[in-house]
């Protein structure tokens, strides 16, 4: 019989509910439990796939191709589990399901209403992971948004009903709240937490545990006060102080026995978790013996969440390389214009030991990416291109080495005489934007003896995708003559998945998104390889300064 944990947030958004939920999942998994995490978002988009990264941060793609909230990335990274499309639900999806049923006449003439129809559908989805897999021990459901939002009400009402319908000890409510420190008064304030919990209780949900986000430790007295006013035991009020690394959060919660008390509340008996390896990993993250600097040339750099998985992948890749990776964010639009020559690029990339060009859509900043890639190629700086990064690499090489004047991509340059990147055949005729790209895991076969094969250590791999455009095969031969090696192809040989440039210390680009499969304990081979190459790249310079 599965147990159900609900994670809500109060006071303000962006408190780190996703990390808190993922950390909880991590601890329960370390106790030997089979845990599934899911995220319910109250907005009306059917999924975040059509939302701009500026608005919503990165779109995380699962094995099955579901386009999800970036918190699913944290869940997968913290629990080393692959989730599926059932683990992310939006209000839009709930309504889509209900309205489709209504059109089919499945409500038999009844009036379709928020209660019970919307709430019933939400309850069905809470239960679904446990229904689909009888071995699931705990389902953790995080509710997006902040308690008090109008749009989250149906979700909270569904949780209230769900809890009422279960045995008392089969569910738990965890509420994440903010305990601000008021600088001028020199003290922390518990009132916002009291209000937030009051709001939650007025909906009929008594939280069992409070995680208090704070810049300073909240201290014993405040814990007692919060417990008293919020109607729960003092030992169920936890300090969730800012951590230097998100990977420290499970350790901090475990130090306060959160996982033990949660299991006690849910009536689950397990062994104590062994966090030795995880703690060791956190130590390496916090005190890396070496450092290396890698530039990320993208267009969504104002919002770091837009490249969340890439940032995390660099942290993971630093661990086996015993290095901390400092990420330097470069707005590709600043690398455009007539005045951008090598002098400007020297300035921008001064002290960078590697360059990464991430995925993206549309024409903004393309020329800047192309300039950065040319610079990486010519100056022999380790380079990794991801999705649009691969497409830009071929545009650059097409123009500079193959002699394809004004080579471009049909995505943003319809009049190019050389569409080295063009729309995939099965994308032609698709009008809808949502969920219609080539999405999710597809196999790829690597070329024996290539750098990619060497990095992966195997010849058959599977990676996650999110794209509409691909390498135009009619140009493949000309690229090969210019020295490009297409070292990864779809099993039928028709789609380029990986390209590399052997006459370079590390120049590799991929059509898929390796960052979606990097895990803290299993860094992705491509990121690991890039960081390693970057360390080698910086070494001679270091020697000369030391010498
Ligand atoms: N815009 C490109 C395409 O659709 C690249 C997509 C990406 O980088 N994820 O093919």
XYZ file of C-alpha atoms and ligand atoms in Angstrom:
557
model
C 0.000 0.000 0.000
C 1.589 3.251 -1.112
C 1.893 6.312 1.115
C 1.353 9.815 -0.172
C 3.292 12.955 0.701
C 2.176 16.399 -0.446
C 4.563 19.317 -0.663
C 3.118 22.829 -0.782
C 4.741 26.229 -0.532
C 3.779 29.415 1.202
C 4.630 33.124 1.561
C 6.574 33.541 -1.690
C 7.414 31.488 -4.745
C 10.890 30.237 -5.632
C 11.604 28.906 -2.150
C 13.072 25.714 -3.515
C 10.108 23.385 -3.162
C 11.475 21.318 -6.010
C 14.801 20.819 -4.243
C 13.031 20.102 -0.949
C 10.811 17.478 -2.598
C 13.747 15.979 -4.478
C 15.793 15.852 -1.255
C 12.979 14.106 0.509
C 12.799 11.616 -2.362
C 16.545 11.141 -2.102
C 16.368 10.348 1.627
C 13.441 7.954 1.300
C 15.200 6.206 -1.567
C 18.336 5.958 0.605
C 16.111 4.191 3.123
C 15.422 1.547 0.516
C 11.960 2.790 -0.425
C 10.587 2.883 -3.939
C 9.730 6.553 -4.422
C 7.990 8.404 -7.255
C 7.934 12.184 -7.369
C 5.441 14.203 -9.328
C 4.730 17.854 -9.927
C 1.277 19.406 -10.316
C 1.272 22.914 -11.767
C -1.843 25.064 -11.503
C -1.326 27.037 -14.749
C -3.477 26.519 -17.841
C -0.838 25.516 -20.379
C -1.295 21.835 -21.202
C 2.426 21.388 -20.602
C 5.376 23.800 -20.413
C 6.574 22.764 -23.903
C 5.329 25.907 -25.602
C 6.450 28.289 -22.850
C 9.466 30.544 -23.302
C 12.513 29.680 -21.192
C 12.489 33.361 -20.176
C 9.093 32.746 -18.557
C 9.384 29.318 -17.188
C 13.016 28.253 -17.234
C 14.151 25.114 -18.952
C 11.741 22.570 -20.379
C 12.874 19.206 -19.071
C 12.262 16.259 -21.405
C 11.708 12.737 -20.106
C 12.548 9.392 -21.732
C 9.022 9.072 -23.126
C 9.223 12.548 -24.662
C 7.052 14.403 -22.125
C 7.972 18.080 -21.937
C 7.999 18.920 -18.260
C 8.664 21.409 -15.543
C 12.341 21.668 -14.625
C 11.648 20.282 -11.159
C 11.284 16.869 -12.800
C 14.983 17.262 -13.593
C 15.757 17.709 -9.903
C 13.626 14.672 -9.057
C 15.451 12.485 -11.565
C 18.865 13.759 -10.470
C 18.226 13.343 -6.740
C 16.604 9.921 -6.972
C 18.424 8.512 -10.011
C 15.049 7.414 -11.400
C 13.487 7.984 -14.788
C 10.040 9.529 -14.562
C 7.297 9.544 -17.180
C 4.537 11.732 -18.584
C 2.196 10.858 -15.723
C 4.483 12.602 -13.267
C 3.773 16.147 -14.411
C 0.255 17.520 -14.476
C -1.015 21.005 -15.209
C -4.470 22.485 -14.713
C -4.534 22.807 -18.502
C -4.088 19.051 -18.880
C -6.791 18.378 -16.279
C -9.253 20.553 -18.196
C -8.176 19.048 -21.533
C -8.981 15.553 -20.212
C -12.292 16.609 -18.732
C -13.429 18.568 -21.772
C -12.556 15.686 -24.103
C -14.736 13.412 -21.939
C -17.513 15.978 -21.929
C -17.452 16.180 -25.726
C -17.760 12.401 -25.893
C -20.816 12.605 -23.688
C -19.191 10.634 -20.903
C -20.743 12.785 -18.182
C -24.202 11.532 -19.224
C -25.874 14.908 -19.205
C -24.548 16.070 -15.840
C -23.192 19.596 -15.293
C -19.390 19.418 -15.354
C -17.919 21.282 -12.385
C -14.676 22.041 -10.572
C -15.968 19.983 -7.675
C -16.258 17.036 -8.182
C -14.957 16.625 -11.735
C -11.741 18.632 -11.644
C -10.896 17.484 -8.123
C -11.685 13.852 -8.998
C -9.343 13.999 -11.977
C -6.588 15.467 -9.758
C -7.171 12.738 -7.165
C -6.958 10.095 -9.883
C -3.607 11.520 -10.938
C -2.288 11.597 -7.342
C -3.028 7.894 -7.121
C -1.907 6.945 -10.649
C 1.798 6.142 -10.004
C 0.754 3.738 -7.249
C -1.973 2.203 -9.442
C 0.490 1.718 -12.283
C 3.153 0.105 -10.121
C 2.171 -1.868 -7.017
C 5.792 -1.744 -5.831
C 5.737 2.025 -5.286
C 6.102 2.744 -1.554
C 5.800 6.523 -1.503
C 4.357 9.030 -3.977
C 5.545 12.581 -3.347
C 3.355 15.181 -5.056
C 4.623 18.742 -5.191
C 2.070 21.458 -5.892
C 3.427 24.389 -7.881
C 2.611 27.967 -6.939
C 1.965 29.411 -3.520
C -0.826 28.651 -1.065
C -3.389 31.421 -1.427
C -3.223 31.560 -5.238
C -6.691 31.325 -6.761
C -5.587 28.791 -9.327
C -4.094 26.317 -6.858
C -7.376 25.983 -4.943
C -8.732 22.940 -6.856
C -5.433 21.153 -6.275
C -5.467 21.858 -2.537
C -9.128 20.856 -2.304
C -8.272 17.585 -4.060
C -5.480 16.959 -1.550
C -7.839 17.695 1.342
C -10.353 15.172 0.041
C -7.682 12.627 -0.807
C -6.263 12.777 2.715
C -9.713 12.449 4.226
C -10.397 9.356 2.159
C -7.144 7.628 3.193
C -6.090 6.206 6.522
C -4.609 8.913 8.734
C -1.125 7.452 8.613
C -1.024 6.988 4.857
C -0.559 10.623 3.949
C 1.559 13.540 5.108
C 1.560 17.214 4.310
C 4.843 19.088 4.144
C 4.690 22.855 3.878
C 7.661 24.947 2.827
C 7.603 28.479 4.102
C 9.784 31.550 4.423
C 11.089 32.849 7.731
C 12.601 36.218 6.814
C 15.456 37.836 8.686
C 14.836 41.538 9.178
C 18.200 43.195 8.997
C 17.262 46.415 10.811
C 15.622 44.595 13.698
C 18.316 41.915 13.710
C 15.740 39.189 14.117
C 13.770 36.591 12.200
C 10.019 36.904 11.754
C 7.569 34.028 12.070
C 4.398 35.902 11.145
C 4.444 35.167 7.380
C 4.704 31.465 8.231
C 1.806 31.693 10.655
C -0.315 33.382 7.968
C 0.610 30.872 5.338
C -0.244 27.928 7.561
C -3.496 29.623 8.565
C -4.347 29.905 4.867
C -3.600 26.224 4.368
C -5.624 25.219 7.408
C -8.554 27.347 6.250
C -8.658 25.118 3.163
C -8.716 22.147 5.521
C -5.108 20.991 5.319
C -3.164 20.799 8.557
C 0.518 20.531 7.675
C 2.354 17.725 9.457
C 5.790 19.178 8.808
C 7.103 22.664 8.209
C 10.309 23.380 6.358
C 11.373 26.901 7.214
C 13.500 28.524 4.535
C 15.768 31.112 6.081
C 19.094 32.788 5.597
C 19.855 32.281 9.299
C 19.134 29.341 11.552
C 15.661 29.925 12.969
C 16.678 28.722 16.440
C 14.852 26.802 19.142
C 12.622 29.589 20.388
C 11.239 30.407 16.954
C 10.670 26.730 16.236
C 8.617 26.401 19.419
C 6.640 29.534 18.595
C 5.951 28.411 15.014
C 4.925 24.958 16.253
C 2.538 26.409 18.811
C 0.832 28.812 16.416
C 0.793 26.395 13.512
C -0.558 23.515 15.546
C 2.134 20.889 15.188
C 4.915 19.368 17.332
C 8.131 21.411 17.662
C 10.239 18.545 16.310
C 8.217 18.728 13.101
C 9.463 22.256 12.397
C 12.734 22.181 10.466
C 15.469 24.584 9.635
C 15.884 24.791 5.900
C 18.715 27.258 5.884
C 20.342 28.309 2.605
C 22.876 25.699 1.542
C 26.078 26.221 -0.436
C 25.084 23.414 -2.769
C 21.627 22.008 -3.461
C 23.144 18.545 -3.025
C 23.734 19.396 0.632
C 20.010 19.725 1.328
C 19.310 15.985 1.850
C 22.189 15.896 4.369
C 20.859 18.957 6.214
C 17.379 17.457 6.473
C 18.750 14.097 7.527
C 20.833 15.765 10.271
C 17.545 17.029 11.690
C 15.981 13.558 11.350
C 13.321 14.753 8.947
C 13.238 11.467 7.037
C 13.014 9.409 10.233
C 10.122 11.487 11.558
C 8.321 11.428 8.225
C 8.596 7.641 8.073
C 7.333 7.479 11.640
C 4.323 9.614 10.705
C 3.614 7.375 7.720
C 4.078 4.199 9.742
C 6.964 3.008 7.554
C 9.792 1.021 9.082
C 13.115 1.122 7.313
C 16.807 0.985 8.045
C 18.692 4.223 8.584
C 19.979 5.621 5.293
C 23.659 5.398 4.474
C 24.619 8.813 3.126
C 28.394 8.328 3.264
C 28.889 8.331 -0.489
C 26.512 11.251 -1.049
C 28.243 13.289 1.680
C 31.623 12.566 0.169
C 30.302 13.798 -3.171
C 29.051 17.011 -1.549
C 32.498 17.534 -0.023
C 34.098 17.354 -3.478
C 31.516 19.789 -4.833
C 32.154 22.246 -2.010
C 35.949 21.939 -1.900
C 37.194 21.024 -5.356
C 40.971 20.610 -5.533
C 41.039 22.262 -8.977
C 39.034 24.889 -10.810
C 38.213 25.425 -14.419
C 36.202 28.064 -16.240
C 33.749 27.275 -19.017
C 31.779 29.807 -21.069
C 28.151 29.100 -21.961
C 27.126 31.122 -25.000
C 23.350 31.314 -25.038
C 20.507 33.713 -25.458
C 18.444 33.079 -22.340
C 21.231 33.915 -19.930
C 19.319 36.463 -17.823
C 17.376 33.575 -16.350
C 19.797 30.919 -15.147
C 16.920 28.454 -14.795
C 16.744 28.378 -18.597
C 19.895 26.248 -18.589
C 19.354 24.460 -15.275
C 20.304 20.960 -16.380
C 23.436 22.230 -18.109
C 24.564 23.978 -14.920
C 23.917 20.840 -12.909
C 25.714 18.682 -15.475
C 28.834 20.811 -15.025
C 28.665 20.331 -11.264
C 28.384 16.563 -11.808
C 31.197 16.558 -14.375
C 33.458 18.378 -11.931
C 33.241 15.536 -9.395
C 35.162 12.769 -11.256
C 37.559 15.461 -12.542
C 38.119 16.751 -8.983
C 37.314 20.214 -10.251
C 34.865 22.979 -9.610
C 33.471 24.359 -12.855
C 32.960 28.094 -12.884
C 30.297 28.888 -15.459
C 30.700 32.138 -17.363
C 27.473 33.218 -19.026
C 27.895 34.964 -22.346
C 24.955 36.542 -24.161
C 25.391 35.442 -27.762
C 23.872 38.704 -29.008
C 26.872 40.581 -27.596
C 29.106 38.577 -29.942
C 27.391 39.933 -33.048
C 28.016 42.939 -35.248
C 30.839 44.152 -37.430
C 33.093 45.102 -34.556
C 33.204 41.524 -33.229
C 36.589 40.275 -34.272
C 39.148 38.130 -32.542
C 40.151 40.998 -30.248
C 36.636 41.208 -28.797
C 36.379 37.414 -28.577
C 39.795 37.264 -26.878
C 38.416 39.672 -24.294
C 35.142 37.817 -23.766
C 36.723 34.371 -23.524
C 39.786 35.514 -21.612
C 40.461 32.908 -18.919
C 37.838 30.462 -20.248
C 39.069 26.928 -20.792
C 36.071 25.595 -22.631
C 33.024 26.820 -24.547
C 29.552 25.317 -24.644
C 26.775 26.376 -27.011
C 23.425 25.114 -25.731
C 20.107 24.434 -27.452
C 17.654 27.099 -28.479
C 15.058 28.245 -30.952
C 14.767 31.097 -33.427
C 17.273 33.402 -35.029
C 18.263 35.676 -32.157
C 21.921 35.425 -31.286
C 22.761 32.871 -33.984
C 25.620 34.856 -35.521
C 27.112 35.305 -32.033
C 27.052 31.554 -31.504
C 28.627 30.981 -34.892
C 31.378 33.492 -34.003
C 32.017 31.780 -30.664
C 32.245 28.379 -32.362
C 34.677 29.634 -34.984
C 36.783 31.064 -32.172
C 36.724 27.757 -30.272
C 37.663 25.852 -33.421
C 40.476 28.139 -34.503
C 41.945 28.727 -31.029
C 41.618 25.039 -30.218
C 39.480 25.672 -27.146
C 37.479 22.606 -26.021
C 33.954 22.934 -27.393
C 30.674 21.116 -26.891
C 27.594 22.023 -28.935
C 24.140 20.878 -27.921
C 21.236 20.635 -30.390
C 21.124 24.189 -31.806
C 24.818 24.204 -30.828
C 25.451 21.360 -33.296
C 23.415 23.114 -35.957
C 25.426 26.334 -35.469
C 28.694 24.371 -35.568
C 27.792 23.017 -38.996
C 26.741 26.461 -40.186
C 30.119 27.785 -39.065
C 32.150 24.961 -40.597
C 29.975 25.076 -43.721
C 30.744 28.747 -44.226
C 34.402 28.719 -43.201
C 35.787 25.351 -44.211
C 33.440 23.826 -46.768
C 33.055 27.060 -48.701
C 29.264 27.080 -48.556
C 28.680 30.788 -48.770
C 25.931 31.929 -46.354
C 25.248 28.393 -45.182
C 22.319 28.492 -42.776
C 19.402 26.713 -41.171
C 15.931 26.666 -42.724
C 14.610 27.423 -39.236
C 15.727 31.041 -39.290
C 17.117 31.652 -42.749
C 14.585 30.648 -45.400
C 16.539 32.236 -48.226
C 19.903 30.591 -47.539
C 21.428 29.081 -50.668
C 22.836 26.285 -48.486
C 20.349 24.967 -45.928
C 22.841 22.690 -44.177
C 20.191 22.334 -41.471
C 16.639 21.698 -42.633
C 13.248 20.612 -41.339
C 12.966 16.907 -40.596
C 10.822 15.045 -43.098
C 8.196 13.951 -40.573
C 7.914 17.498 -39.215
C 6.610 18.770 -42.540
C 2.930 19.581 -42.460
C 2.773 19.791 -38.639
C 0.918 22.962 -37.690
C 0.520 22.574 -33.929
C 3.397 23.672 -31.697
C 2.672 21.692 -28.528
C 4.307 18.268 -28.140
C 5.042 17.883 -31.857
C 8.845 18.025 -31.985
C 11.044 14.931 -32.154
C 10.930 14.311 -28.423
C 12.423 11.902 -25.931
C 14.837 8.996 -26.056
C 16.079 7.627 -29.370
C 18.958 5.243 -30.018
C 22.172 6.360 -31.647
C 25.051 4.297 -32.994
C 28.576 5.615 -32.526
C 31.459 5.189 -34.923
C 34.177 2.887 -33.715
C 37.373 4.699 -32.858
C 35.679 8.109 -32.643
C 36.074 10.465 -29.710
C 32.390 9.997 -28.890
C 32.804 6.212 -28.747
C 35.850 6.664 -26.566
C 33.976 8.957 -24.153
C 30.894 6.738 -23.870
C 32.877 3.498 -23.804
C 30.094 1.793 -25.809
C 28.845 2.007 -29.387
C 25.113 2.001 -28.785
C 23.649 4.810 -26.754
C 20.251 6.328 -26.114
C 19.763 10.031 -25.535
C 16.860 12.460 -25.171
C 15.864 14.849 -27.922
C 13.841 17.988 -28.536
C 14.152 19.348 -32.051
C 12.418 19.851 -35.410
C 15.450 20.448 -37.609
C 18.297 18.130 -38.587
C 21.492 17.967 -40.607
C 20.747 18.039 -44.331
C 22.187 14.768 -45.629
C 22.901 16.148 -49.064
C 25.763 18.153 -47.537
C 27.196 15.332 -45.468
C 29.895 14.288 -47.900
C 31.198 17.812 -48.357
C 31.497 18.215 -44.605
C 33.365 14.930 -44.362
C 35.776 16.070 -47.041
C 36.461 19.147 -44.901
C 37.438 16.921 -41.985
C 34.171 16.607 -40.060
C 33.413 13.141 -38.694
C 29.762 12.247 -38.229
C 30.472 9.922 -35.362
C 26.920 9.252 -34.184
C 23.957 8.388 -36.396
C 20.444 7.035 -35.920
C 20.488 3.225 -36.377
C 19.226 3.590 -39.975
C 22.104 5.965 -40.690
C 19.743 8.721 -41.802
C 19.988 11.228 -38.976
C 23.160 12.860 -37.716
C 23.292 12.674 -33.940
C 26.961 13.457 -33.240
C 29.650 15.332 -35.139
C 33.234 15.868 -34.214
C 36.297 17.499 -35.581
C 39.321 15.307 -34.979
C 41.902 17.974 -35.766
C 41.173 19.693 -32.477
C 41.732 18.854 -28.781
C 37.954 18.542 -28.172
C 35.368 19.672 -30.695
C 32.150 17.742 -30.426
C 28.499 18.554 -31.014
C 25.333 16.542 -30.570
C 21.756 16.777 -31.806
C 20.409 15.440 -28.496
C 20.462 16.874 -24.971
C 23.068 15.067 -22.843
C 22.341 17.411 -19.912
C 18.990 15.689 -19.358
C 20.652 12.444 -18.391
C 23.513 13.634 -16.214
C 23.236 12.553 -12.584
C 25.317 13.704 -9.613
C 26.747 10.257 -9.094
C 27.013 9.446 -12.798
C 28.253 12.529 -14.620
C 27.453 12.502 -18.314
C 30.440 11.303 -20.395
C 30.297 14.320 -22.734
C 30.330 16.873 -19.923
C 32.985 14.858 -18.107
C 35.021 14.857 -21.318
C 34.600 18.589 -21.877
C 35.681 19.412 -18.318
C 38.659 17.089 -18.605
C 39.698 18.694 -21.887
C 39.239 22.145 -20.341
C 41.542 21.186 -17.468
C 44.164 20.044 -19.965
C 43.669 23.269 -21.920
C 44.348 25.438 -18.901
C 47.299 23.393 -17.616
C 50.175 24.829 -19.722
C 49.104 28.386 -18.927
C 49.090 27.575 -15.241
C 52.544 26.006 -15.495
C 53.996 29.072 -17.140
C 52.594 31.390 -14.473
C 53.760 29.065 -11.709
C 57.174 28.572 -13.390
N 15.686 24.951 -32.943
C 16.379 23.761 -33.281
C 15.432 22.675 -33.763
O 14.269 22.755 -33.565
C 17.189 23.263 -32.107
C 16.361 22.831 -30.957
C 17.127 22.747 -29.663
O 18.213 23.279 -29.555
N 16.551 22.095 -28.663
O 15.863 21.716 -34.372
